[in-house]
PDB file of C-alpha atoms in Angstrom:
ATOM      1  CA  GLN A  20      59.534  -3.100 -13.680  1.00 84.00           C
ATOM      2  CA  VAL A  21      62.918  -5.063 -13.083  1.00 90.00           C
ATOM      3  CA  GLN A  22      64.253  -6.020  -9.756  1.00 93.00           C
ATOM      4  CA  LEU A  23      67.564  -7.286  -9.143  1.00 96.00           C
ATOM      5  CA  VAL A  24      68.479  -8.732  -5.833  1.00 96.00           C
ATOM      6  CA  GLU A  25      71.969  -9.951  -4.472  1.00 97.00           C
ATOM      7  CA  SER A  26      73.116 -12.625  -1.757  1.00 97.00           C
ATOM      8  CA  GLY A  27      75.657 -14.328  -0.712  1.00 98.00           C
ATOM      9  CA  GLY A  28      77.880 -11.694   0.865  1.00 97.00           C
ATOM     10  CA  GLY A  29      78.952 -11.879   4.283  1.00 98.00           C
ATOM     11  CA  LEU A  30      82.485 -11.645   6.443  1.00 98.00           C
ATOM     12  CA  VAL A  31      85.100 -13.978   5.453  1.00 98.00           C
ATOM     13  CA  GLN A  32      89.092 -14.324   6.392  1.00 98.00           C
ATOM     14  CA  PRO A  33      91.622 -13.484   3.905  1.00 98.00           C
ATOM     15  CA  GLY A  34      92.385 -16.309   1.525  1.00 98.00           C
ATOM     16  CA  GLY A  35      88.577 -17.699   1.805  1.00 98.00           C
ATOM     17  CA  SER A  36      85.949 -17.870  -0.688  1.00 98.00           C
ATOM     18  CA  LEU A  37      82.261 -16.417  -1.196  1.00 98.00           C
ATOM     19  CA  ARG A  38      79.606 -17.078  -4.057  1.00 98.00           C
ATOM     20  CA  LEU A  39      77.523 -13.972  -4.613  1.00 98.00           C
ATOM     21  CA  SER A  40      74.308 -14.389  -6.433  1.00 98.00           C
ATOM     22  CA  CYS A  41      71.886 -11.945  -8.363  1.00 97.00           C
ATOM     23  CA  ALA A  42      68.524 -12.727  -9.586  1.00 95.00           C
ATOM     24  CA  ALA A  43      66.174 -10.513 -11.780  1.00 93.00           C
ATOM     25  CA  SER A  44      62.540 -10.232 -11.367  1.00 88.00           C
ATOM     26  CA  GLY A  45      59.593  -8.404 -12.806  1.00 85.00           C
ATOM     27  CA  SER A  46      58.774  -8.004 -16.393  1.00 77.00           C
ATOM     28  CA  PHE A  47      61.835  -7.423 -18.993  1.00 80.00           C
ATOM     29  CA  SER A  48      63.482  -8.194 -22.129  1.00 82.00           C
ATOM     30  CA  SER A  49      66.424 -10.839 -21.935  1.00 84.00           C
ATOM     31  CA  PHE A  50      69.655  -9.273 -20.834  1.00 88.00           C
ATOM     32  CA  ASN A  51      72.544  -8.268 -23.172  1.00 89.00           C
ATOM     33  CA  GLY A  52      75.431  -7.911 -20.038  1.00 94.00           C
ATOM     34  CA  MET A  53      75.250  -8.963 -16.637  1.00 95.00           C
ATOM     35  CA  GLY A  54      77.814  -8.080 -14.131  1.00 97.00           C
ATOM     36  CA  TRP A  55      79.208  -6.727 -10.745  1.00 98.00           C
ATOM     37  CA  TYR A  56      80.572  -3.704  -9.587  1.00 98.00           C
ATOM     38  CA  ARG A  57      81.851  -2.849  -6.041  1.00 98.00           C
ATOM     39  CA  GLN A  58      82.341   0.165  -3.612  1.00 98.00           C
ATOM     40  CA  ALA A  59      84.773   0.217  -1.001  1.00 97.00           C
ATOM     41  CA  PRO A  60      84.389   2.666   1.901  1.00 92.00           C
ATOM     42  CA  GLY A  61      85.399   6.004   0.862  1.00 94.00           C
ATOM     43  CA  LYS A  62      85.855   5.119  -2.935  1.00 97.00           C
ATOM     44  CA  GLN A  63      83.805   5.299  -6.236  1.00 97.00           C
ATOM     45  CA  ARG A  64      82.198   2.463  -7.310  1.00 97.00           C
ATOM     46  CA  GLU A  65      84.011   0.230  -9.896  1.00 98.00           C
ATOM     47  CA  TRP A  66      83.316  -2.385 -12.606  1.00 98.00           C
ATOM     48  CA  VAL A  67      84.558  -5.855 -11.432  1.00 98.00           C
ATOM     49  CA  ALA A  68      83.355  -8.352 -13.947  1.00 98.00           C
ATOM     50  CA  SER A  69      80.744  -8.501 -16.970  1.00 97.00           C
ATOM     51  CA  MET A  70      79.685 -11.683 -19.127  1.00 96.00           C
ATOM     52  CA  ALA A  71      77.520 -11.107 -22.363  1.00 93.00           C
ATOM     53  CA  ASP A  72      74.731 -12.997 -23.231  1.00 89.00           C
ATOM     54  CA  GLY A  73      76.839 -15.099 -26.065  1.00 88.00           C
ATOM     55  CA  GLY A  74      79.136 -15.800 -22.944  1.00 90.00           C
ATOM     56  CA  SER A  75      82.159 -13.728 -23.023  1.00 95.00           C
ATOM     57  CA  THR A  76      83.638 -12.632 -19.874  1.00 97.00           C
ATOM     58  CA  ASN A  77      85.798  -9.432 -19.062  1.00 98.00           C
ATOM     59  CA  TYR A  78      87.493  -8.900 -15.548  1.00 98.00           C
ATOM     60  CA  ALA A  79      89.057  -5.835 -13.738  1.00 98.00           C
ATOM     61  CA  ASN A  80      92.650  -6.652 -13.711  1.00 98.00           C
ATOM     62  CA  SER A  81      92.567  -6.449  -9.651  1.00 98.00           C
ATOM     63  CA  VAL A  82      90.544  -9.514  -9.480  1.00 98.00           C
ATOM     64  CA  LYS A  83      91.560 -11.930 -12.843  1.00 98.00           C
ATOM     65  CA  GLY A  84      92.721 -15.112 -11.769  1.00 98.00           C
ATOM     66  CA  ARG A  85      90.449 -15.094  -8.767  1.00 98.00           C
ATOM     67  CA  PHE A  86      87.057 -14.308  -9.437  1.00 98.00           C
ATOM     68  CA  THR A  87      84.985 -16.134 -11.886  1.00 98.00           C
ATOM     69  CA  ILE A  88      81.650 -14.659 -13.538  1.00 98.00           C
ATOM     70  CA  SER A  89      78.669 -16.853 -14.612  1.00 97.00           C
ATOM     71  CA  ARG A  90      75.268 -16.537 -15.337  1.00 94.00           C
ATOM     72  CA  ASP A  91      72.130 -18.465 -15.951  1.00 92.00           C
ATOM     73  CA  ASN A  92      69.858 -16.910 -18.547  1.00 88.00           C
ATOM     74  CA  ALA A  93      67.111 -19.333 -17.983  1.00 89.00           C
ATOM     75  CA  LYS A  94      67.103 -17.997 -14.570  1.00 91.00           C
ATOM     76  CA  ASN A  95      67.863 -14.356 -15.255  1.00 91.00           C
ATOM     77  CA  ALA A  96      70.717 -14.950 -12.452  1.00 94.00           C
ATOM     78  CA  VAL A  97      74.176 -13.844 -12.402  1.00 96.00           C
ATOM     79  CA  TYR A  98      76.989 -15.235 -10.238  1.00 98.00           C
ATOM     80  CA  LEU A  99      80.515 -14.168  -8.925  1.00 98.00           C
ATOM     81  CA  GLN A 100      82.825 -16.771  -7.407  1.00 98.00           C
ATOM     82  CA  MET A 101      85.295 -15.027  -5.342  1.00 98.00           C
ATOM     83  CA  ASN A 102      88.346 -17.140  -4.340  1.00 98.00           C
ATOM     84  CA  SER A 103      91.611 -15.881  -2.665  1.00 98.00           C
ATOM     85  CA  LEU A 104      89.874 -13.134  -0.974  1.00 98.00           C
ATOM     86  CA  LYS A 105      91.887 -10.115   0.163  1.00 98.00           C
ATOM     87  CA  PRO A 106      91.355  -7.419   2.612  1.00 97.00           C
ATOM     88  CA  GLU A 107      91.237  -4.902  -0.273  1.00 97.00           C
ATOM     89  CA  ASP A 108      87.990  -6.919  -1.777  1.00 98.00           C
ATOM     90  CA  THR A 109      86.125  -5.442   1.046  1.00 98.00           C
ATOM     91  CA  ALA A 110      83.264  -3.756  -0.286  1.00 98.00           C
ATOM     92  CA  VAL A 111      79.489  -3.594  -1.285  1.00 98.00           C
ATOM     93  CA  TYR A 112      79.055  -5.562  -4.407  1.00 98.00           C
ATOM     94  CA  TYR A 113      76.351  -4.498  -6.726  1.00 98.00           C
ATOM     95  CA  CYS A 114      74.544  -6.436  -9.391  1.00 97.00           C
ATOM     96  CA  ASN A 115      73.966  -4.704 -12.828  1.00 97.00           C
ATOM     97  CA  ALA A 116      72.077  -5.997 -16.011  1.00 95.00           C
ATOM     98  CA  ASN A 117      70.916  -4.094 -19.139  1.00 93.00           C
ATOM     99  CA  ASN A 118      69.045  -4.505 -22.168  1.00 91.00           C
ATOM    100  CA  PHE A 119      67.695  -2.277 -24.991  1.00 91.00           C
ATOM    101  CA  GLN A 120      65.360  -0.717 -22.166  1.00 89.00           C
ATOM    102  CA  GLY A 121      68.064   0.198 -19.973  1.00 91.00           C
ATOM    103  CA  ALA A 122      70.487  -0.524 -17.230  1.00 94.00           C
ATOM    104  CA  TYR A 123      69.214  -1.997 -13.898  1.00 95.00           C
ATOM    105  CA  TRP A 124      71.081  -2.188 -10.563  1.00 97.00           C
ATOM    106  CA  GLY A 125      70.590  -4.334  -7.318  1.00 97.00           C
ATOM    107  CA  LYS A 126      70.914  -2.790  -3.826  1.00 97.00           C
ATOM    108  CA  GLY A 127      74.060  -4.391  -2.939  1.00 98.00           C
ATOM    109  CA  THR A 128      75.297  -6.944  -0.771  1.00 98.00           C
ATOM    110  CA  LEU A 129      78.757  -6.400   1.867  1.00 98.00           C
ATOM    111  CA  VAL A 130      81.479  -8.523   1.436  1.00 98.00           C
ATOM    112  CA  THR A 131      83.902  -7.962   4.414  1.00 98.00           C
ATOM    113  CA  VAL A 132      87.277  -9.647   4.293  1.00 98.00           C
ATOM    114  CA  SER A 133      88.854  -9.693   7.497  1.00 97.00           C
ATOM    115  CA  SER A 134      90.800 -11.622   9.976  1.00 95.00           C
TER     116      SER A 134
END
């Protein structure tokens, strides 16, 4: 069984930065894609960024140029560096990972951007 645990959320002022981490534990085959989604209050969950095992990255237009995704395959971990945060980035951020066995989700970490 795979467990994904996110950390690093919190309260930050507009323009500030946060770094989210997600670590996988359990018994699983190596992940193909790892990424981040978010869900703002009253809205549907949306994709934020993803990174393939080969290193290619993709970002939602809303975060392009401000967020950077990275991963450590040896640690089965994925990270999200978030800079120039805006109030509209406020959401619960979820880690996602997938392999041939299926797709897995963490329970989320709350990011609040407010002055």
